[in-house]
PDB file of C-alpha atoms in Angstrom:
ATOM      1  CA  UNK A   9      -3.393 -16.024   4.649  1.00 28.00           C
ATOM      2  CA  UNK A  10      -3.951 -13.495   6.720  1.00 33.00           C
ATOM      3  CA  UNK A  11      -3.813  -9.440   5.858  1.00 35.00           C
ATOM      4  CA  UNK A  12      -0.862  -7.470   6.438  1.00 36.00           C
ATOM      5  CA  UNK A  13      -1.575  -5.443   9.311  1.00 38.00           C
ATOM      6  CA  UNK A  14      -2.245  -1.444   9.040  1.00 37.00           C
ATOM      7  CA  UNK A  15       0.443  -1.227  12.184  1.00 40.00           C
ATOM      8  CA  UNK A  16       3.715  -3.163  10.571  1.00 46.00           C
ATOM      9  CA  UNK A  17       6.485  -1.373   9.422  1.00 47.00           C
ATOM     10  CA  UNK A  18       6.034  -2.539   5.953  1.00 50.00           C
ATOM     11  CA  UNK A  19       2.602  -0.996   5.379  1.00 58.00           C
ATOM     12  CA  UNK A  20       1.669   2.330   3.824  1.00 60.00           C
ATOM     13  CA  UNK A  21       0.673   4.750   6.859  1.00 62.00           C
ATOM     14  CA  UNK A  22      -3.221   5.536   6.566  1.00 61.00           C
ATOM     15  CA  UNK A  23      -3.469   8.984   8.566  1.00 67.00           C
ATOM     16  CA  UNK A  24      -1.352  12.794   8.624  1.00 75.00           C
ATOM     17  CA  UNK A  25      -1.452  11.425  12.651  1.00 77.00           C
ATOM     18  CA  UNK A  26       1.002   8.119  11.910  1.00 75.00           C
ATOM     19  CA  UNK A  27       2.874   9.073   9.239  1.00 79.00           C
ATOM     20  CA  UNK A  28       4.309  11.980  12.082  1.00 83.00           C
ATOM     21  CA  UNK A  29       4.611   9.007  14.590  1.00 83.00           C
ATOM     22  CA  UNK A  30       6.651   7.351  12.666  1.00 82.00           C
ATOM     23  CA  UNK A  31       9.065   9.813  11.231  1.00 83.00           C
ATOM     24  CA  UNK A  32       9.916  11.186  15.009  1.00 85.00           C
ATOM     25  CA  UNK A  33      10.548   7.764  15.973  1.00 86.00           C
ATOM     26  CA  UNK A  34      12.958   7.075  12.573  1.00 83.00           C
ATOM     27  CA  UNK A  35      14.157  10.521  13.591  1.00 82.00           C
ATOM     28  CA  UNK A  36      14.836  10.183  16.950  1.00 86.00           C
ATOM     29  CA  UNK A  37      16.481   6.764  15.793  1.00 85.00           C
ATOM     30  CA  UNK A  38      18.474   8.581  13.701  1.00 81.00           C
ATOM     31  CA  UNK A  39      19.800  10.711  16.411  1.00 81.00           C
ATOM     32  CA  UNK A  40      20.538   8.404  19.322  1.00 84.00           C
ATOM     33  CA  UNK A  41      22.492   5.876  16.174  1.00 80.00           C
ATOM     34  CA  UNK A  42      24.973   9.560  15.709  1.00 78.00           C
ATOM     35  CA  UNK A  43      24.913  10.473  19.691  1.00 80.00           C
ATOM     36  CA  UNK A  44      26.163   6.884  20.182  1.00 83.00           C
ATOM     37  CA  UNK A  45      28.261   6.882  16.775  1.00 76.00           C
ATOM     38  CA  UNK A  46      30.051  10.074  18.441  1.00 77.00           C
ATOM     39  CA  UNK A  47      30.151   8.817  21.974  1.00 78.00           C
ATOM     40  CA  UNK A  48      31.639   5.770  20.597  1.00 82.00           C
ATOM     41  CA  UNK A  49      34.752   7.254  18.344  1.00 78.00           C
ATOM     42  CA  UNK A  50      35.323  10.175  21.452  1.00 71.00           C
ATOM     43  CA  UNK A  51      34.570  12.815  19.214  1.00 71.00           C
ATOM     44  CA  UNK A  52      33.258  16.135  20.498  1.00 73.00           C
ATOM     45  CA  UNK A  53      29.282  16.060  21.078  1.00 64.00           C
ATOM     46  CA  UNK A  54      27.126  18.758  18.800  1.00 69.00           C
ATOM     47  CA  UNK A  55      23.399  18.191  19.263  1.00 70.00           C
ATOM     48  CA  UNK A  56      22.743  20.040  16.336  1.00 72.00           C
ATOM     49  CA  UNK A  57      24.935  18.312  13.745  1.00 73.00           C
ATOM     50  CA  UNK A  58      23.469  14.814  15.153  1.00 72.00           C
ATOM     51  CA  UNK A  59      19.800  16.769  13.859  1.00 77.00           C
ATOM     52  CA  UNK A  60      20.543  18.132  11.179  1.00 79.00           C
ATOM     53  CA  UNK A  61      22.404  14.172  10.200  1.00 74.00           C
ATOM     54  CA  UNK A  62      19.119  12.396  10.293  1.00 76.00           C
ATOM     55  CA  UNK A  63      17.044  15.345   8.797  1.00 79.00           C
ATOM     56  CA  UNK A  64      19.529  15.286   5.577  1.00 80.00           C
ATOM     57  CA  UNK A  65      20.254  11.879   5.412  1.00 80.00           C
ATOM     58  CA  UNK A  66      17.522   9.565   7.518  1.00 83.00           C
ATOM     59  CA  UNK A  67      14.093  11.266   6.770  1.00 85.00           C
ATOM     60  CA  UNK A  68      14.061  11.410   3.198  1.00 87.00           C
ATOM     61  CA  UNK A  69      14.835   7.776   3.027  1.00 86.00           C
ATOM     62  CA  UNK A  70      11.764   7.168   5.339  1.00 86.00           C
ATOM     63  CA  UNK A  71       9.653   9.800   2.897  1.00 87.00           C
ATOM     64  CA  UNK A  72      10.759   7.968   0.319  1.00 88.00           C
ATOM     65  CA  UNK A  73       9.608   4.548   1.235  1.00 85.00           C
ATOM     66  CA  UNK A  74       6.428   5.891   2.618  1.00 84.00           C
ATOM     67  CA  UNK A  75       6.254   6.905  -1.318  1.00 85.00           C
ATOM     68  CA  UNK A  76       7.277   3.706  -2.347  1.00 83.00           C
ATOM     69  CA  UNK A  77       4.779   1.630  -0.980  1.00 79.00           C
ATOM     70  CA  UNK A  78       1.536   3.253  -1.695  1.00 76.00           C
ATOM     71  CA  UNK A  79       3.042   3.109  -5.306  1.00 77.00           C
ATOM     72  CA  UNK A  80       3.877  -0.767  -5.071  1.00 74.00           C
ATOM     73  CA  UNK A  81       0.103  -0.815  -2.857  1.00 64.00           C
ATOM     74  CA  UNK A  82      -1.938  -0.701  -5.518  1.00 57.00           C
ATOM     75  CA  UNK A  83      -3.691  -3.384  -6.732  1.00 52.00           C
ATOM     76  CA  UNK A  84      -3.738  -1.781 -10.414  1.00 52.00           C
ATOM     77  CA  UNK A  85       0.258  -1.088 -11.118  1.00 58.00           C
ATOM     78  CA  UNK A  86       0.710   0.815 -13.386  1.00 65.00           C
ATOM     79  CA  UNK A  87       4.343   1.513 -16.091  1.00 72.00           C
ATOM     80  CA  UNK A  88       4.286   5.082 -14.695  1.00 77.00           C
ATOM     81  CA  UNK A  89       3.720   3.742 -11.157  1.00 72.00           C
ATOM     82  CA  UNK A  90       7.067   1.117 -11.918  1.00 74.00           C
ATOM     83  CA  UNK A  91       8.556   3.891 -13.198  1.00 85.00           C
ATOM     84  CA  UNK A  92       8.204   6.078 -10.339  1.00 87.00           C
ATOM     85  CA  UNK A  93       9.937   3.886  -7.129  1.00 86.00           C
ATOM     86  CA  UNK A  94      13.033   3.329  -8.659  1.00 88.00           C
ATOM     87  CA  UNK A  95      13.476   6.999 -10.157  1.00 91.00           C
ATOM     88  CA  UNK A  96      11.827   7.805  -6.141  1.00 90.00           C
ATOM     89  CA  UNK A  97      14.849   5.814  -4.680  1.00 89.00           C
ATOM     90  CA  UNK A  98      17.480   7.079  -7.054  1.00 90.00           C
ATOM     91  CA  UNK A  99      16.472  10.857  -6.000  1.00 89.00           C
ATOM     92  CA  UNK A 100      16.226  10.131  -2.642  1.00 89.00           C
ATOM     93  CA  UNK A 101      19.857   8.566  -2.788  1.00 88.00           C
ATOM     94  CA  UNK A 102      20.985  11.602  -4.252  1.00 88.00           C
ATOM     95  CA  UNK A 103      19.772  13.950  -1.934  1.00 86.00           C
ATOM     96  CA  UNK A 104      20.545  12.011   0.869  1.00 85.00           C
ATOM     97  CA  UNK A 105      23.598  12.084   0.248  1.00 84.00           C
ATOM     98  CA  UNK A 106      24.233  15.775  -1.001  1.00 83.00           C
ATOM     99  CA  UNK A 107      22.846  16.169   2.527  1.00 79.00           C
ATOM    100  CA  UNK A 108      24.913  13.882   5.096  1.00 77.00           C
ATOM    101  CA  UNK A 109      28.176  16.183   3.286  1.00 76.00           C
ATOM    102  CA  UNK A 110      27.292  19.111   3.780  1.00 76.00           C
ATOM    103  CA  UNK A 111      26.120  18.711   6.840  1.00 70.00           C
ATOM    104  CA  UNK A 112      29.797  16.107   7.276  1.00 67.00           C
ATOM    105  CA  UNK A 113      31.513  19.283   5.812  1.00 70.00           C
ATOM    106  CA  UNK A 114      30.504  22.120   7.274  1.00 65.00           C
ATOM    107  CA  UNK A 115      29.235  23.151   3.369  1.00 60.00           C
ATOM    108  CA  UNK A 116      31.814  22.705   2.335  1.00 68.00           C
ATOM    109  CA  UNK A 117      31.351  21.257  -1.309  1.00 69.00           C
ATOM    110  CA  UNK A 118      33.768  18.430  -2.664  1.00 74.00           C
ATOM    111  CA  UNK A 119      32.969  16.630  -5.476  1.00 79.00           C
ATOM    112  CA  UNK A 120      35.284  13.515  -5.275  1.00 82.00           C
ATOM    113  CA  UNK A 121      33.656  13.520  -1.825  1.00 78.00           C
ATOM    114  CA  UNK A 122      30.274  13.415  -2.802  1.00 80.00           C
ATOM    115  CA  UNK A 123      30.695  10.424  -5.245  1.00 84.00           C
ATOM    116  CA  UNK A 124      32.375   8.381  -3.132  1.00 83.00           C
ATOM    117  CA  UNK A 125      29.633   9.008  -0.787  1.00 78.00           C
ATOM    118  CA  UNK A 126      27.152   7.845  -3.289  1.00 83.00           C
ATOM    119  CA  UNK A 127      28.715   4.373  -4.718  1.00 86.00           C
ATOM    120  CA  UNK A 128      28.585   3.855  -0.145  1.00 82.00           C
ATOM    121  CA  UNK A 129      25.093   3.931  -0.244  1.00 82.00           C
ATOM    122  CA  UNK A 130      24.512   2.074  -3.081  1.00 86.00           C
ATOM    123  CA  UNK A 131      24.147  -1.276  -0.356  1.00 86.00           C
ATOM    124  CA  UNK A 132      21.162   0.868   1.643  1.00 80.00           C
ATOM    125  CA  UNK A 133      19.325   1.300  -2.122  1.00 85.00           C
ATOM    126  CA  UNK A 134      19.990  -2.337  -2.256  1.00 87.00           C
ATOM    127  CA  UNK A 135      18.026  -2.946   1.380  1.00 86.00           C
ATOM    128  CA  UNK A 136      15.832  -0.754   0.565  1.00 83.00           C
ATOM    129  CA  UNK A 137      14.539  -2.197  -3.008  1.00 85.00           C
ATOM    130  CA  UNK A 138      14.761  -5.675  -1.292  1.00 87.00           C
ATOM    131  CA  UNK A 139      12.316  -4.912   1.627  1.00 82.00           C
ATOM    132  CA  UNK A 140      10.223  -3.490  -1.306  1.00 81.00           C
ATOM    133  CA  UNK A 141      10.286  -5.965  -3.945  1.00 81.00           C
ATOM    134  CA  UNK A 142       9.429  -8.119  -0.439  1.00 79.00           C
ATOM    135  CA  UNK A 143       6.215  -5.629   0.774  1.00 76.00           C
ATOM    136  CA  UNK A 144       5.201  -6.451  -3.590  1.00 73.00           C
ATOM    137  CA  UNK A 145       5.170  -9.794  -3.143  1.00 73.00           C
ATOM    138  CA  UNK A 146       2.398  -9.983   0.305  1.00 69.00           C
ATOM    139  CA  UNK A 147       0.878  -7.268  -1.712  1.00 65.00           C
ATOM    140  CA  UNK A 148       0.495  -8.885  -4.844  1.00 63.00           C
ATOM    141  CA  UNK A 149      -0.065 -12.487  -2.959  1.00 61.00           C
ATOM    142  CA  UNK A 150      -2.612 -11.186  -0.930  1.00 54.00           C
ATOM    143  CA  UNK A 151      -4.909  -9.751  -4.054  1.00 52.00           C
ATOM    144  CA  UNK A 152      -4.719 -13.226  -5.812  1.00 52.00           C
ATOM    145  CA  UNK A 153      -6.319 -14.876  -2.384  1.00 47.00           C
ATOM    146  CA  UNK A 154      -8.953 -12.010  -2.556  1.00 46.00           C
ATOM    147  CA  UNK A 155      -7.695 -10.549   0.671  1.00 47.00           C
ATOM    148  CA  UNK A 156      -7.150  -6.635   0.901  1.00 47.00           C
ATOM    149  CA  UNK A 157      -4.014  -6.151   2.317  1.00 49.00           C
ATOM    150  CA  UNK A 158      -4.976  -2.844   4.314  1.00 48.00           C
ATOM    151  CA  UNK A 159      -6.937  -4.897   7.096  1.00 45.00           C
ATOM    152  CA  UNK A 160      -9.253  -2.311   7.881  1.00 43.00           C
ATOM    153  CA  UNK A 161     -11.687  -3.846  10.765  1.00 41.00           C
ATOM    154  CA  UNK A 162     -14.884  -3.063  10.889  1.00 41.00           C
ATOM    155  CA  UNK A 163     -17.594  -1.475  13.252  1.00 41.00           C
ATOM    156  CA  UNK A 164     -21.331  -0.798  13.386  1.00 44.00           C
ATOM    157  CA  UNK A 165     -22.732  -4.523  14.148  1.00 46.00           C
ATOM    158  CA  UNK A 166     -21.265  -6.024  11.101  1.00 51.00           C
ATOM    159  CA  UNK A 167     -21.742  -9.173  12.578  1.00 55.00           C
ATOM    160  CA  UNK A 168     -26.575  -8.050  12.277  1.00 56.00           C
ATOM    161  CA  UNK A 169     -25.131  -7.250   8.722  1.00 59.00           C
ATOM    162  CA  UNK A 170     -22.867  -9.905   7.389  1.00 58.00           C
ATOM    163  CA  UNK A 171     -26.646 -12.231   8.670  1.00 59.00           C
ATOM    164  CA  UNK A 172     -28.357  -9.786   7.084  1.00 61.00           C
ATOM    165  CA  UNK A 173     -26.950  -9.853   3.461  1.00 64.00           C
ATOM    166  CA  UNK A 174     -26.638 -13.611   3.692  1.00 57.00           C
ATOM    167  CA  UNK A 175     -30.684 -13.455   4.215  1.00 56.00           C
ATOM    168  CA  UNK A 176     -31.120 -11.001   1.449  1.00 73.00           C
ATOM    169  CA  UNK A 177     -28.199 -12.592  -1.449  1.00 78.00           C
ATOM    170  CA  UNK A 178     -30.955 -13.241  -3.614  1.00 82.00           C
ATOM    171  CA  UNK A 179     -31.748  -9.727  -4.340  1.00 84.00           C
ATOM    172  CA  UNK A 180     -28.133  -8.402  -4.434  1.00 88.00           C
ATOM    173  CA  UNK A 181     -26.831  -7.401  -8.182  1.00 91.00           C
ATOM    174  CA  UNK A 182     -23.291  -6.028  -6.308  1.00 93.00           C
ATOM    175  CA  UNK A 183     -21.802  -4.410  -3.949  1.00 92.00           C
ATOM    176  CA  UNK A 184     -18.863  -1.849  -4.178  1.00 91.00           C
ATOM    177  CA  UNK A 185     -16.767  -0.647  -1.470  1.00 89.00           C
ATOM    178  CA  UNK A 186     -16.801   3.140  -0.540  1.00 82.00           C
ATOM    179  CA  UNK A 187     -13.766   4.356   1.752  1.00 73.00           C
ATOM    180  CA  UNK A 188     -14.287   2.426   4.803  1.00 73.00           C
ATOM    181  CA  UNK A 189     -18.057   1.750   3.397  1.00 80.00           C
ATOM    182  CA  UNK A 190     -19.497  -0.493   1.334  1.00 85.00           C
ATOM    183  CA  UNK A 191     -22.133   0.247  -1.173  1.00 87.00           C
ATOM    184  CA  UNK A 192     -24.860  -3.074  -1.201  1.00 88.00           C
ATOM    185  CA  UNK A 193     -27.316  -2.667  -5.260  1.00 89.00           C
ATOM    186  CA  UNK A 194     -29.668  -4.480  -5.698  1.00 86.00           C
ATOM    187  CA  UNK A 195     -33.323  -4.820  -7.052  1.00 81.00           C
ATOM    188  CA  UNK A 196     -33.234  -0.709  -8.767  1.00 81.00           C
ATOM    189  CA  UNK A 197     -32.038   0.213  -4.301  1.00 83.00           C
ATOM    190  CA  UNK A 198     -28.902   0.820  -3.105  1.00 83.00           C
ATOM    191  CA  UNK A 199     -27.242   1.081   1.028  1.00 80.00           C
ATOM    192  CA  UNK A 200     -24.684   1.532   2.703  1.00 82.00           C
ATOM    193  CA  UNK A 201     -22.815  -0.079   5.408  1.00 81.00           C
ATOM    194  CA  UNK A 202     -19.579   0.892   6.977  1.00 78.00           C
ATOM    195  CA  UNK A 203     -17.761  -2.995   6.587  1.00 81.00           C
ATOM    196  CA  UNK A 204     -14.754  -3.868   4.563  1.00 82.00           C
ATOM    197  CA  UNK A 205     -15.411  -5.473   1.314  1.00 85.00           C
ATOM    198  CA  UNK A 206     -13.622  -8.309   2.375  1.00 84.00           C
ATOM    199  CA  UNK A 207     -15.447  -9.226   5.737  1.00 82.00           C
ATOM    200  CA  UNK A 208     -18.485  -8.564   2.665  1.00 84.00           C
ATOM    201  CA  UNK A 209     -16.992 -11.138   0.708  1.00 85.00           C
ATOM    202  CA  UNK A 210     -16.666 -13.755   2.799  1.00 83.00           C
ATOM    203  CA  UNK A 211     -20.474 -13.302   3.989  1.00 82.00           C
ATOM    204  CA  UNK A 212     -21.479 -13.950   1.165  1.00 84.00           C
ATOM    205  CA  UNK A 213     -18.835 -16.922  -0.391  1.00 80.00           C
ATOM    206  CA  UNK A 214     -21.395 -19.921  -1.468  1.00 77.00           C
ATOM    207  CA  UNK A 215     -23.652 -17.401  -2.430  1.00 79.00           C
ATOM    208  CA  UNK A 216     -22.520 -16.894  -6.487  1.00 85.00           C
ATOM    209  CA  UNK A 217     -20.975 -14.117  -5.816  1.00 90.00           C
ATOM    210  CA  UNK A 218     -17.602 -13.480  -7.498  1.00 90.00           C
ATOM    211  CA  UNK A 219     -14.602 -10.357  -6.466  1.00 91.00           C
ATOM    212  CA  UNK A 220     -14.167  -8.909 -10.221  1.00 91.00           C
ATOM    213  CA  UNK A 221     -11.756  -6.046  -8.399  1.00 90.00           C
ATOM    214  CA  UNK A 222     -10.457  -4.486  -5.315  1.00 88.00           C
ATOM    215  CA  UNK A 223     -13.650  -2.909  -4.815  1.00 90.00           C
ATOM    216  CA  UNK A 224     -15.920  -5.115  -6.426  1.00 93.00           C
ATOM    217  CA  UNK A 225     -18.025  -8.041  -5.665  1.00 93.00           C
ATOM    218  CA  UNK A 226     -20.984  -8.907  -8.584  1.00 93.00           C
ATOM    219  CA  UNK A 227     -23.577 -12.052  -8.190  1.00 91.00           C
ATOM    220  CA  UNK A 228     -22.380 -14.636 -11.624  1.00 90.00           C
ATOM    221  CA  UNK A 229     -25.746 -14.986 -12.930  1.00 90.00           C
ATOM    222  CA  UNK A 230     -26.241 -11.130 -12.890  1.00 91.00           C
ATOM    223  CA  UNK A 231     -23.290 -10.751 -15.641  1.00 92.00           C
ATOM    224  CA  UNK A 232     -25.009 -10.005 -19.062  1.00 92.00           C
ATOM    225  CA  UNK A 233     -21.980  -9.634 -21.111  1.00 90.00           C
ATOM    226  CA  UNK A 234     -18.171  -9.219 -20.620  1.00 89.00           C
ATOM    227  CA  UNK A 235     -15.159  -6.428 -22.690  1.00 86.00           C
ATOM    228  CA  UNK A 236     -12.542  -4.391 -23.047  1.00 77.00           C
ATOM    229  CA  UNK A 237     -10.162  -6.632 -23.786  1.00 74.00           C
ATOM    230  CA  UNK A 238      -6.449  -6.128 -21.356  1.00 73.00           C
ATOM    231  CA  UNK A 239      -8.401  -3.312 -19.746  1.00 73.00           C
ATOM    232  CA  UNK A 240     -11.557  -5.807 -19.030  1.00 87.00           C
ATOM    233  CA  UNK A 241     -15.656  -4.739 -18.181  1.00 90.00           C
ATOM    234  CA  UNK A 242     -18.239  -6.538 -17.323  1.00 92.00           C
ATOM    235  CA  UNK A 243     -22.339  -5.048 -17.870  1.00 92.00           C
ATOM    236  CA  UNK A 244     -24.375  -6.079 -15.161  1.00 93.00           C
ATOM    237  CA  UNK A 245     -28.203  -6.716 -15.567  1.00 91.00           C
ATOM    238  CA  UNK A 246     -28.854  -3.073 -14.090  1.00 90.00           C
ATOM    239  CA  UNK A 247     -26.742  -1.622 -17.190  1.00 91.00           C
ATOM    240  CA  UNK A 248     -24.000  -1.048 -15.019  1.00 92.00           C
ATOM    241  CA  UNK A 249     -20.335  -1.876 -16.066  1.00 92.00           C
ATOM    242  CA  UNK A 250     -17.202  -2.572 -13.710  1.00 93.00           C
ATOM    243  CA  UNK A 251     -14.004  -2.964 -13.864  1.00 91.00           C
ATOM    244  CA  UNK A 252     -11.684  -5.992 -14.010  1.00 91.00           C
ATOM    245  CA  UNK A 253      -8.701  -6.069 -12.298  1.00 88.00           C
ATOM    246  CA  UNK A 254      -5.661  -7.863 -13.110  1.00 85.00           C
ATOM    247  CA  UNK A 255      -5.248 -10.345 -10.631  1.00 84.00           C
ATOM    248  CA  UNK A 256      -8.894 -11.593 -10.860  1.00 87.00           C
ATOM    249  CA  UNK A 257      -9.420 -11.325 -14.464  1.00 85.00           C
ATOM    250  CA  UNK A 258      -7.986 -15.766 -14.661  1.00 84.00           C
ATOM    251  CA  UNK A 259     -10.648 -16.283 -12.018  1.00 83.00           C
ATOM    252  CA  UNK A 260     -13.845 -14.867 -12.916  1.00 85.00           C
ATOM    253  CA  UNK A 261     -13.384 -16.702 -16.586  1.00 83.00           C
ATOM    254  CA  UNK A 262     -12.923 -19.756 -14.546  1.00 83.00           C
ATOM    255  CA  UNK A 263     -15.945 -18.944 -12.935  1.00 82.00           C
ATOM    256  CA  UNK A 264     -18.043 -18.093 -16.279  1.00 80.00           C
ATOM    257  CA  UNK A 265     -17.357 -21.694 -17.596  1.00 76.00           C
ATOM    258  CA  UNK A 266     -19.072 -22.867 -15.236  1.00 70.00           C
TER     259      UNK A 266
END
């Protein structure tokens, strides 16, 4: 199974520049649609009105989708995150409806027209919800298969690093992701290298290591205790404790029975 590409549409932005680039594409596309619609309907073209419509009616949906992608992209999704997604979408529907009616009516507020426009935009809300559900399904499938959906690439001699990991696997107790780096712990020592946890997991496959969280890999024989109930944790021989991700709990239980 392949990781979700960071450049794909159904993936959250990774930096402010990418956010701005995507926003520009969305707004330019919305303006072009508005201009084309005006030409086809043979109505007077008002450039300021086209740009205003794009900003008020379309831009809020782009921002809302990015927020929802981040809420759904996390492996551990709390109840608050699940509630936040429909609230964000409903709020966006209201804001975009009001904004669009203000632009089209030149600032005149007609309650009945706004209400009608609101219900006309419900299919748009449904399409966005379906797209987000598809994204969430892909993310969940990736986590279940132990794949980091960000698909982040590493550099700085990752081939040499993974070979060194295999050669020194006996001395490694656990590995933790830290942004674009991994922290390797073992024998009372630790060091940091620029790599992804997915690469580390692949390199240590077959060396009795278990992924217990989206950010943590541990050596099975170094686990001395588990607990915590639903919000589980494992304790290592060095005394450190690590949270167990919900999607990795079943796999850990099977591994400990072997």
